[in-house]
């Protein structure tokens, strides 16, 4: 049981256009790490669930035969198709749908099923069980996210860090202190992904940490895009106060960095993997 409400199509309304510009990328070693862990040799199929603008699908498509990106948000899929085309990735197709609909989508079988910062949005145990059914023997479910807890903070490129606390306080002043989510509110944080997987046929997963990029620098457009790409700060939530929020955010940023640049440290890339037995 997740206590997750039914999918709300306004969850990321207006966010897709900001996502690739604003969200910090995963580790440069992600593809290598997943390929090694899951013995990818260019022959299997990949399903990327909650693919958003296609970051993981496009990154991993070169090490599989065919990739499918699945997401309920049509604007995210439009961004994903553009992103893949720009990256020269041609072996990926995009399907609009929810993770919970996987059993009905006739997607075929897969070597690898990934979730990049999306597993928590789904009915996790039920979805993991349907992923288990889709995997070929020896195939893997892989959950990817950022984590700042894996080591002491590294040294950055010398710019001030993104002032997240000040920005969150500004968001609170516009939207209230309870985190928004679509037409409602985000539920309380659930337990870790690993705990949910343990409750399924996958059992105990393993964890691999890929070093995060310490060199990500954002200007104020990038910081703004980062926040507008988040469900709790999606553009639609501000209604006709969006311009005012943007202006205040830019002022907040200008006060904190004379160069207008900020260090974005997303943390290392945390990769949680569980295999279906052969
Ligand atoms: C934080 S974004 C992650 C995008 C991308 N995977 C990444 O790694 O950056 C979460 C994505 O999950 C999608 N999503 C939300 N609920 C979902 C569900 N029930 N099934 C599948 N995808 C869902 C959203 O539309 C959004 O694109």
mmCIF file of C-alpha atoms and ligand atoms in Angstrom:
data_model
loop_
_atom_site.group_PDB
_atom_site.id
_atom_site.type_symbol
_atom_site.label_atom_id
_atom_site.label_comp_id
_atom_site.label_asym_id
_atom_site.label_seq_id
_atom_site.Cartn_x
_atom_site.Cartn_y
_atom_site.Cartn_z
ATOM 1 C CA UNK A 1 0.000 0.000 0.000
ATOM 2 C CA UNK A 2 1.311 3.443 -0.886
ATOM 3 C CA UNK A 3 -1.591 5.700 -0.021
ATOM 4 C CA UNK A 4 -0.870 7.375 -3.365
ATOM 5 C CA UNK A 5 -3.808 9.329 -4.822
ATOM 6 C CA UNK A 6 -4.938 8.644 -8.390
ATOM 7 C CA UNK A 7 -2.695 10.229 -11.041
ATOM 8 C CA UNK A 8 -3.312 13.953 -11.410
ATOM 9 C CA UNK A 9 -2.528 15.148 -14.963
ATOM 10 C CA UNK A 10 -1.620 18.608 -13.657
ATOM 11 C CA UNK A 11 1.236 17.167 -11.547
ATOM 12 C CA UNK A 12 3.898 18.582 -13.899
ATOM 13 C CA UNK A 13 1.686 20.989 -15.857
ATOM 14 C CA UNK A 14 3.919 23.554 -17.538
ATOM 15 C CA UNK A 15 7.120 21.945 -16.172
ATOM 16 C CA UNK A 16 8.272 19.920 -19.156
ATOM 17 C CA UNK A 17 9.737 22.885 -21.045
ATOM 18 C CA UNK A 18 11.991 23.701 -18.068
ATOM 19 C CA UNK A 19 13.154 20.214 -17.210
ATOM 20 C CA UNK A 20 16.208 19.669 -19.380
ATOM 21 C CA UNK A 21 17.379 23.243 -18.910
ATOM 22 C CA UNK A 22 17.058 23.232 -15.154
ATOM 23 C CA UNK A 23 17.542 19.750 -13.751
ATOM 24 C CA UNK A 24 21.110 18.761 -12.948
ATOM 25 C CA UNK A 25 22.325 15.797 -14.980
ATOM 26 C CA UNK A 26 23.158 12.407 -13.538
ATOM 27 C CA UNK A 27 26.701 11.063 -13.158
ATOM 28 C CA UNK A 28 28.821 10.953 -16.284
ATOM 29 C CA UNK A 29 29.571 7.332 -15.348
ATOM 30 C CA UNK A 30 25.898 6.299 -15.162
ATOM 31 C CA UNK A 31 25.761 4.448 -18.490
ATOM 32 C CA UNK A 32 28.971 2.584 -17.749
ATOM 33 C CA UNK A 33 27.792 1.644 -14.254
ATOM 34 C CA UNK A 34 24.373 0.365 -15.384
ATOM 35 C CA UNK A 35 25.908 -1.461 -18.346
ATOM 36 C CA UNK A 36 28.374 -3.239 -16.089
ATOM 37 C CA UNK A 37 25.842 -4.056 -13.365
ATOM 38 C CA UNK A 38 23.197 -5.314 -15.779
ATOM 39 C CA UNK A 39 25.549 -6.865 -18.371
ATOM 40 C CA UNK A 40 24.129 -4.745 -21.181
ATOM 41 C CA UNK A 41 25.600 -5.732 -24.528
ATOM 42 C CA UNK A 42 23.402 -3.937 -27.038
ATOM 43 C CA UNK A 43 20.953 -6.820 -27.415
ATOM 44 C CA UNK A 44 18.251 -6.311 -24.785
ATOM 45 C CA UNK A 45 15.268 -3.957 -24.579
ATOM 46 C CA UNK A 46 14.903 -1.063 -22.109
ATOM 47 C CA UNK A 47 11.711 0.348 -20.625
ATOM 48 C CA UNK A 48 12.159 3.721 -18.916
ATOM 49 C CA UNK A 49 9.131 4.376 -16.709
ATOM 50 C CA UNK A 50 8.222 7.961 -15.821
ATOM 51 C CA UNK A 51 10.743 8.911 -18.471
ATOM 52 C CA UNK A 52 9.912 12.625 -18.358
ATOM 53 C CA UNK A 53 11.940 14.373 -21.055
ATOM 54 C CA UNK A 54 13.840 11.175 -21.794
ATOM 55 C CA UNK A 55 17.103 11.706 -19.945
ATOM 56 C CA UNK A 56 17.626 8.090 -18.897
ATOM 57 C CA UNK A 57 16.108 6.529 -22.020
ATOM 58 C CA UNK A 58 18.362 8.581 -24.297
ATOM 59 C CA UNK A 59 21.398 7.917 -22.118
ATOM 60 C CA UNK A 60 20.926 4.147 -22.060
ATOM 61 C CA UNK A 61 19.521 3.609 -25.574
ATOM 62 C CA UNK A 62 23.027 3.200 -27.068
ATOM 63 C CA UNK A 63 23.658 0.098 -24.922
ATOM 64 C CA UNK A 64 20.386 -1.680 -25.731
ATOM 65 C CA UNK A 65 18.769 -2.862 -28.925
ATOM 66 C CA UNK A 66 15.589 -0.858 -28.429
ATOM 67 C CA UNK A 67 14.276 1.546 -25.796
ATOM 68 C CA UNK A 68 10.753 2.559 -24.828
ATOM 69 C CA UNK A 69 10.030 5.654 -22.728
ATOM 70 C CA UNK A 70 6.736 5.633 -20.815
ATOM 71 C CA UNK A 71 5.172 8.701 -19.222
ATOM 72 C CA UNK A 72 1.620 9.959 -18.690
ATOM 73 C CA UNK A 73 2.495 13.587 -19.442
ATOM 74 C CA UNK A 74 2.285 14.358 -23.187
ATOM 75 C CA UNK A 75 4.420 17.503 -22.887
ATOM 76 C CA UNK A 76 7.204 15.473 -21.267
ATOM 77 C CA UNK A 77 7.040 13.017 -24.176
ATOM 78 C CA UNK A 78 7.278 15.862 -26.696
ATOM 79 C CA UNK A 79 10.419 17.069 -24.920
ATOM 80 C CA UNK A 80 11.736 13.506 -24.823
ATOM 81 C CA UNK A 81 11.346 13.059 -28.583
ATOM 82 C CA UNK A 82 13.187 16.358 -29.190
ATOM 83 C CA UNK A 83 15.925 15.434 -26.737
ATOM 84 C CA UNK A 84 16.502 12.033 -28.370
ATOM 85 C CA UNK A 85 16.534 13.562 -31.860
ATOM 86 C CA UNK A 86 19.095 16.158 -30.764
ATOM 87 C CA UNK A 87 21.214 13.402 -29.212
ATOM 88 C CA UNK A 88 21.017 11.351 -32.425
ATOM 89 C CA UNK A 89 19.243 8.486 -30.621
ATOM 90 C CA UNK A 90 17.029 6.611 -33.063
ATOM 91 C CA UNK A 91 16.219 3.324 -31.300
ATOM 92 C CA UNK A 92 13.719 4.756 -28.829
ATOM 93 C CA UNK A 93 9.960 5.227 -28.990
ATOM 94 C CA UNK A 94 7.663 7.033 -26.600
ATOM 95 C CA UNK A 95 4.435 5.736 -25.104
ATOM 96 C CA UNK A 96 1.944 7.781 -23.133
ATOM 97 C CA UNK A 97 0.731 5.886 -20.081
ATOM 98 C CA UNK A 98 1.005 5.276 -16.385
ATOM 99 C CA UNK A 99 3.293 2.789 -14.690
ATOM 100 C CA UNK A 100 0.154 1.252 -13.201
ATOM 101 C CA UNK A 101 -1.082 0.476 -16.738
ATOM 102 C CA UNK A 102 2.005 -1.588 -17.645
ATOM 103 C CA UNK A 103 0.125 -4.932 -17.583
ATOM 104 C CA UNK A 104 -2.320 -3.627 -20.227
ATOM 105 C CA UNK A 105 0.094 -1.888 -22.577
ATOM 106 C CA UNK A 106 1.503 -4.898 -24.479
ATOM 107 C CA UNK A 107 5.005 -3.489 -24.365
ATOM 108 C CA UNK A 108 6.788 -6.827 -24.751
ATOM 109 C CA UNK A 109 9.606 -8.125 -22.577
ATOM 110 C CA UNK A 110 12.632 -6.225 -21.361
ATOM 111 C CA UNK A 111 16.194 -6.754 -20.163
ATOM 112 C CA UNK A 112 16.079 -3.570 -18.124
ATOM 113 C CA UNK A 113 13.313 -1.407 -16.610
ATOM 114 C CA UNK A 114 14.439 1.957 -15.224
ATOM 115 C CA UNK A 115 12.809 4.616 -13.065
ATOM 116 C CA UNK A 116 14.637 7.960 -12.854
ATOM 117 C CA UNK A 117 13.241 9.859 -9.857
ATOM 118 C CA UNK A 118 9.824 8.457 -10.747
ATOM 119 C CA UNK A 119 9.289 5.279 -8.697
ATOM 120 C CA UNK A 120 7.924 7.286 -5.750
ATOM 121 C CA UNK A 121 5.111 8.631 -7.950
ATOM 122 C CA UNK A 122 3.797 5.144 -8.617
ATOM 123 C CA UNK A 123 1.968 2.467 -6.671
ATOM 124 C CA UNK A 124 5.413 1.064 -6.021
ATOM 125 C CA UNK A 125 4.875 -2.543 -4.973
ATOM 126 C CA UNK A 126 2.129 -3.185 -7.523
ATOM 127 C CA UNK A 127 4.200 -1.575 -10.263
ATOM 128 C CA UNK A 128 7.363 -3.475 -9.253
ATOM 129 C CA UNK A 129 5.418 -6.747 -9.439
ATOM 130 C CA UNK A 130 4.225 -5.940 -12.955
ATOM 131 C CA UNK A 131 7.786 -4.991 -13.919
ATOM 132 C CA UNK A 132 8.929 -8.387 -12.594
ATOM 133 C CA UNK A 133 6.496 -10.041 -15.005
ATOM 134 C CA UNK A 134 7.833 -7.977 -17.944
ATOM 135 C CA UNK A 135 11.488 -8.789 -17.342
ATOM 136 C CA UNK A 136 13.301 -11.586 -19.097
ATOM 137 C CA UNK A 137 15.053 -14.012 -16.702
ATOM 138 C CA UNK A 138 18.200 -12.297 -15.430
ATOM 139 C CA UNK A 139 16.739 -8.855 -16.266
ATOM 140 C CA UNK A 140 16.844 -5.951 -13.812
ATOM 141 C CA UNK A 141 14.802 -3.157 -12.334
ATOM 142 C CA UNK A 142 16.947 -0.058 -11.790
ATOM 143 C CA UNK A 143 15.934 2.981 -9.718
ATOM 144 C CA UNK A 144 18.011 6.108 -10.260
ATOM 145 C CA UNK A 145 18.176 9.307 -8.248
ATOM 146 C CA UNK A 146 20.505 11.894 -6.751
ATOM 147 C CA UNK A 147 21.858 11.555 -3.235
ATOM 148 C CA UNK A 148 23.904 14.072 -1.242
ATOM 149 C CA UNK A 149 24.389 11.615 1.648
ATOM 150 C CA UNK A 150 27.015 9.366 0.152
ATOM 151 C CA UNK A 151 30.103 11.416 1.066
ATOM 152 C CA UNK A 152 31.072 14.785 2.503
ATOM 153 C CA UNK A 153 30.279 17.637 0.160
ATOM 154 C CA UNK A 154 32.997 17.908 -2.506
ATOM 155 C CA UNK A 155 34.610 21.158 -3.620
ATOM 156 C CA UNK A 156 32.740 23.033 -6.337
ATOM 157 C CA UNK A 157 33.838 25.418 -9.055
ATOM 158 C CA UNK A 158 33.920 28.441 -6.722
ATOM 159 C CA UNK A 159 30.498 30.037 -7.251
ATOM 160 C CA UNK A 160 28.008 30.335 -4.395
ATOM 161 C CA UNK A 161 25.730 27.327 -4.037
ATOM 162 C CA UNK A 162 22.142 27.656 -5.215
ATOM 163 C CA UNK A 163 20.416 29.239 -2.173
ATOM 164 C CA UNK A 164 17.815 26.497 -1.843
ATOM 165 C CA UNK A 165 16.620 27.549 1.609
ATOM 166 C CA UNK A 166 15.899 31.112 0.524
ATOM 167 C CA UNK A 167 14.151 29.869 -2.615
ATOM 168 C CA UNK A 168 12.023 27.402 -0.675
ATOM 169 C CA UNK A 169 11.018 30.200 1.721
ATOM 170 C CA UNK A 170 10.009 32.316 -1.276
ATOM 171 C CA UNK A 171 7.965 29.442 -2.702
ATOM 172 C CA UNK A 172 6.276 29.021 0.685
ATOM 173 C CA UNK A 173 5.356 32.698 0.690
ATOM 174 C CA UNK A 174 3.522 32.172 -2.615
ATOM 175 C CA UNK A 175 2.128 28.676 -2.276
ATOM 176 C CA UNK A 176 2.019 28.017 1.452
ATOM 177 C CA UNK A 177 4.295 25.814 3.478
ATOM 178 C CA UNK A 178 2.505 22.574 2.644
ATOM 179 C CA UNK A 179 4.129 21.128 -0.497
ATOM 180 C CA UNK A 180 1.731 21.364 -3.437
ATOM 181 C CA UNK A 181 1.237 18.593 -5.967
ATOM 182 C CA UNK A 182 -1.149 18.991 -8.909
ATOM 183 C CA UNK A 183 -4.536 20.010 -7.528
ATOM 184 C CA UNK A 184 -3.666 18.728 -4.056
ATOM 185 C CA UNK A 185 -0.694 18.273 -1.756
ATOM 186 C CA UNK A 186 2.229 15.906 -1.643
ATOM 187 C CA UNK A 187 1.732 13.087 0.797
ATOM 188 C CA UNK A 188 4.176 12.489 3.646
ATOM 189 C CA UNK A 189 7.519 11.091 2.484
ATOM 190 C CA UNK A 190 7.282 7.364 2.127
ATOM 191 C CA UNK A 191 9.978 4.905 3.100
ATOM 192 C CA UNK A 192 12.958 4.273 0.856
ATOM 193 C CA UNK A 193 12.702 2.640 -2.577
ATOM 194 C CA UNK A 194 14.676 -0.319 -1.257
ATOM 195 C CA UNK A 195 12.041 -1.053 1.368
ATOM 196 C CA UNK A 196 9.298 -1.138 -1.265
ATOM 197 C CA UNK A 197 11.313 -3.515 -3.462
ATOM 198 C CA UNK A 198 11.954 -5.801 -0.491
ATOM 199 C CA UNK A 199 8.204 -6.280 -0.204
ATOM 200 C CA UNK A 200 8.020 -7.655 -3.765
ATOM 201 C CA UNK A 201 9.351 -10.734 -5.543
ATOM 202 C CA UNK A 202 12.556 -8.780 -6.251
ATOM 203 C CA UNK A 203 13.575 -8.919 -2.598
ATOM 204 C CA UNK A 204 16.629 -7.078 -1.300
ATOM 205 C CA UNK A 205 18.178 -4.838 -3.997
ATOM 206 C CA UNK A 206 21.821 -3.792 -4.235
ATOM 207 C CA UNK A 207 23.054 -0.228 -4.448
ATOM 208 C CA UNK A 208 25.746 1.288 -6.630
ATOM 209 C CA UNK A 209 26.838 4.901 -6.346
ATOM 210 C CA UNK A 210 28.194 6.729 -9.366
ATOM 211 C CA UNK A 211 30.121 9.931 -8.711
ATOM 212 C CA UNK A 212 27.935 12.978 -9.282
ATOM 213 C CA UNK A 213 29.157 15.926 -11.323
ATOM 214 C CA UNK A 214 30.766 18.613 -9.199
ATOM 215 C CA UNK A 215 31.076 21.086 -12.092
ATOM 216 C CA UNK A 216 27.455 22.061 -12.757
ATOM 217 C CA UNK A 217 27.042 25.828 -12.936
ATOM 218 C CA UNK A 218 23.643 27.491 -13.348
ATOM 219 C CA UNK A 219 22.744 31.073 -14.128
ATOM 220 C CA UNK A 220 19.491 32.563 -12.853
ATOM 221 C CA UNK A 221 17.545 31.171 -15.846
ATOM 222 C CA UNK A 222 18.850 27.722 -14.980
ATOM 223 C CA UNK A 223 17.963 28.031 -11.290
ATOM 224 C CA UNK A 224 14.483 29.268 -12.181
ATOM 225 C CA UNK A 225 14.077 26.414 -14.673
ATOM 226 C CA UNK A 226 15.222 23.938 -12.033
ATOM 227 C CA UNK A 227 12.419 24.989 -9.695
ATOM 228 C CA UNK A 228 9.716 25.346 -12.364
ATOM 229 C CA UNK A 229 10.508 21.766 -13.412
ATOM 230 C CA UNK A 230 9.475 20.463 -9.976
ATOM 231 C CA UNK A 231 5.937 19.331 -9.277
ATOM 232 C CA UNK A 232 5.699 21.388 -6.053
ATOM 233 C CA UNK A 233 6.740 24.560 -7.925
ATOM 234 C CA UNK A 234 5.121 23.877 -11.318
ATOM 235 C CA UNK A 235 4.167 27.042 -13.213
ATOM 236 C CA UNK A 236 0.408 26.453 -13.030
ATOM 237 C CA UNK A 237 0.460 26.590 -9.222
ATOM 238 C CA UNK A 238 1.293 30.310 -9.298
ATOM 239 C CA UNK A 239 -1.644 31.319 -11.511
ATOM 240 C CA UNK A 240 -1.350 35.003 -12.404
ATOM 241 C CA UNK A 241 1.445 35.497 -9.839
ATOM 242 C CA UNK A 242 4.033 33.579 -11.862
ATOM 243 C CA UNK A 243 5.695 36.734 -13.241
ATOM 244 C CA UNK A 244 5.908 38.202 -9.779
ATOM 245 C CA UNK A 245 7.453 34.970 -8.403
ATOM 246 C CA UNK A 246 10.005 34.915 -11.201
ATOM 247 C CA UNK A 247 10.973 38.537 -10.596
ATOM 248 C CA UNK A 248 11.383 37.971 -6.840
ATOM 249 C CA UNK A 249 13.413 34.837 -7.407
ATOM 250 C CA UNK A 250 15.721 36.670 -9.777
ATOM 251 C CA UNK A 251 16.175 39.445 -7.185
ATOM 252 C CA UNK A 252 16.959 36.872 -4.501
ATOM 253 C CA UNK A 253 19.567 35.304 -6.767
ATOM 254 C CA UNK A 254 21.121 38.609 -7.840
ATOM 255 C CA UNK A 255 21.665 39.513 -4.173
ATOM 256 C CA UNK A 256 23.582 36.310 -3.588
ATOM 257 C CA UNK A 257 25.951 36.043 -6.528
ATOM 258 C CA UNK A 258 27.721 39.040 -8.061
ATOM 259 C CA UNK A 259 28.603 36.942 -11.127
ATOM 260 C CA UNK A 260 25.014 35.708 -11.470
ATOM 261 C CA UNK A 261 26.326 32.129 -11.389
ATOM 262 C CA UNK A 262 25.676 29.347 -8.894
ATOM 263 C CA UNK A 263 27.096 25.950 -8.132
ATOM 264 C CA UNK A 264 24.518 23.190 -8.477
ATOM 265 C CA UNK A 265 25.542 20.128 -6.482
ATOM 266 C CA UNK A 266 22.874 17.444 -6.934
ATOM 267 C CA UNK A 267 24.914 14.790 -5.144
ATOM 268 C CA UNK A 268 26.072 11.455 -6.422
ATOM 269 C CA UNK A 269 23.892 9.284 -8.613
ATOM 270 C CA UNK A 270 22.339 6.539 -6.550
ATOM 271 C CA UNK A 271 21.495 3.389 -8.481
ATOM 272 C CA UNK A 272 19.337 0.757 -6.797
ATOM 273 C CA UNK A 273 19.231 -2.529 -8.688
ATOM 274 C CA UNK A 274 17.319 -5.772 -8.274
ATOM 275 C CA UNK A 275 17.408 -8.739 -10.630
ATOM 276 C CA UNK A 276 14.860 -11.312 -11.666
ATOM 277 C CA UNK A 277 16.499 -14.717 -11.175
ATOM 278 C CA UNK A 278 17.578 -16.583 -14.295
HETATM 279 C C1 LIG B 1 10.883 13.788 -11.633
HETATM 280 S S1 LIG B 1 10.301 13.328 -13.235
HETATM 281 C C2 LIG B 1 11.571 12.191 -13.748
HETATM 282 C C3 LIG B 1 11.966 12.310 -15.189
HETATM 283 C C4 LIG B 1 13.136 11.443 -15.625
HETATM 284 N N1 LIG B 1 12.851 10.034 -15.438
HETATM 285 C C5 LIG B 1 14.418 11.760 -14.917
HETATM 286 O O1 LIG B 1 15.131 10.827 -14.524
HETATM 287 O O2 LIG B 1 14.777 12.933 -14.794
HETATM 288 C C6 LIG B 1 8.971 12.231 -12.793
HETATM 289 C C7 LIG B 1 8.174 11.761 -14.000
HETATM 290 O O3 LIG B 1 7.285 10.736 -13.555
HETATM 291 C C8 LIG B 1 6.091 10.851 -14.277
HETATM 292 N N2 LIG B 1 5.009 10.173 -13.541
HETATM 293 C C9 LIG B 1 4.247 10.643 -12.534
HETATM 294 N N3 LIG B 1 3.363 9.717 -12.129
HETATM 295 C C10 LIG B 1 3.585 8.620 -12.892
HETATM 296 C C11 LIG B 1 2.993 7.334 -12.967
HETATM 297 N N4 LIG B 1 2.012 6.964 -12.133
HETATM 298 N N5 LIG B 1 3.455 6.468 -13.898
HETATM 299 C C12 LIG B 1 4.473 6.816 -14.723
HETATM 300 N N6 LIG B 1 5.072 8.017 -14.697
HETATM 301 C C13 LIG B 1 4.641 8.915 -13.790
HETATM 302 C C14 LIG B 1 5.889 12.350 -14.431
HETATM 303 O O4 LIG B 1 5.003 12.667 -15.494
HETATM 304 C C15 LIG B 1 7.314 12.832 -14.662
HETATM 305 O O5 LIG B 1 7.608 12.941 -16.017
#
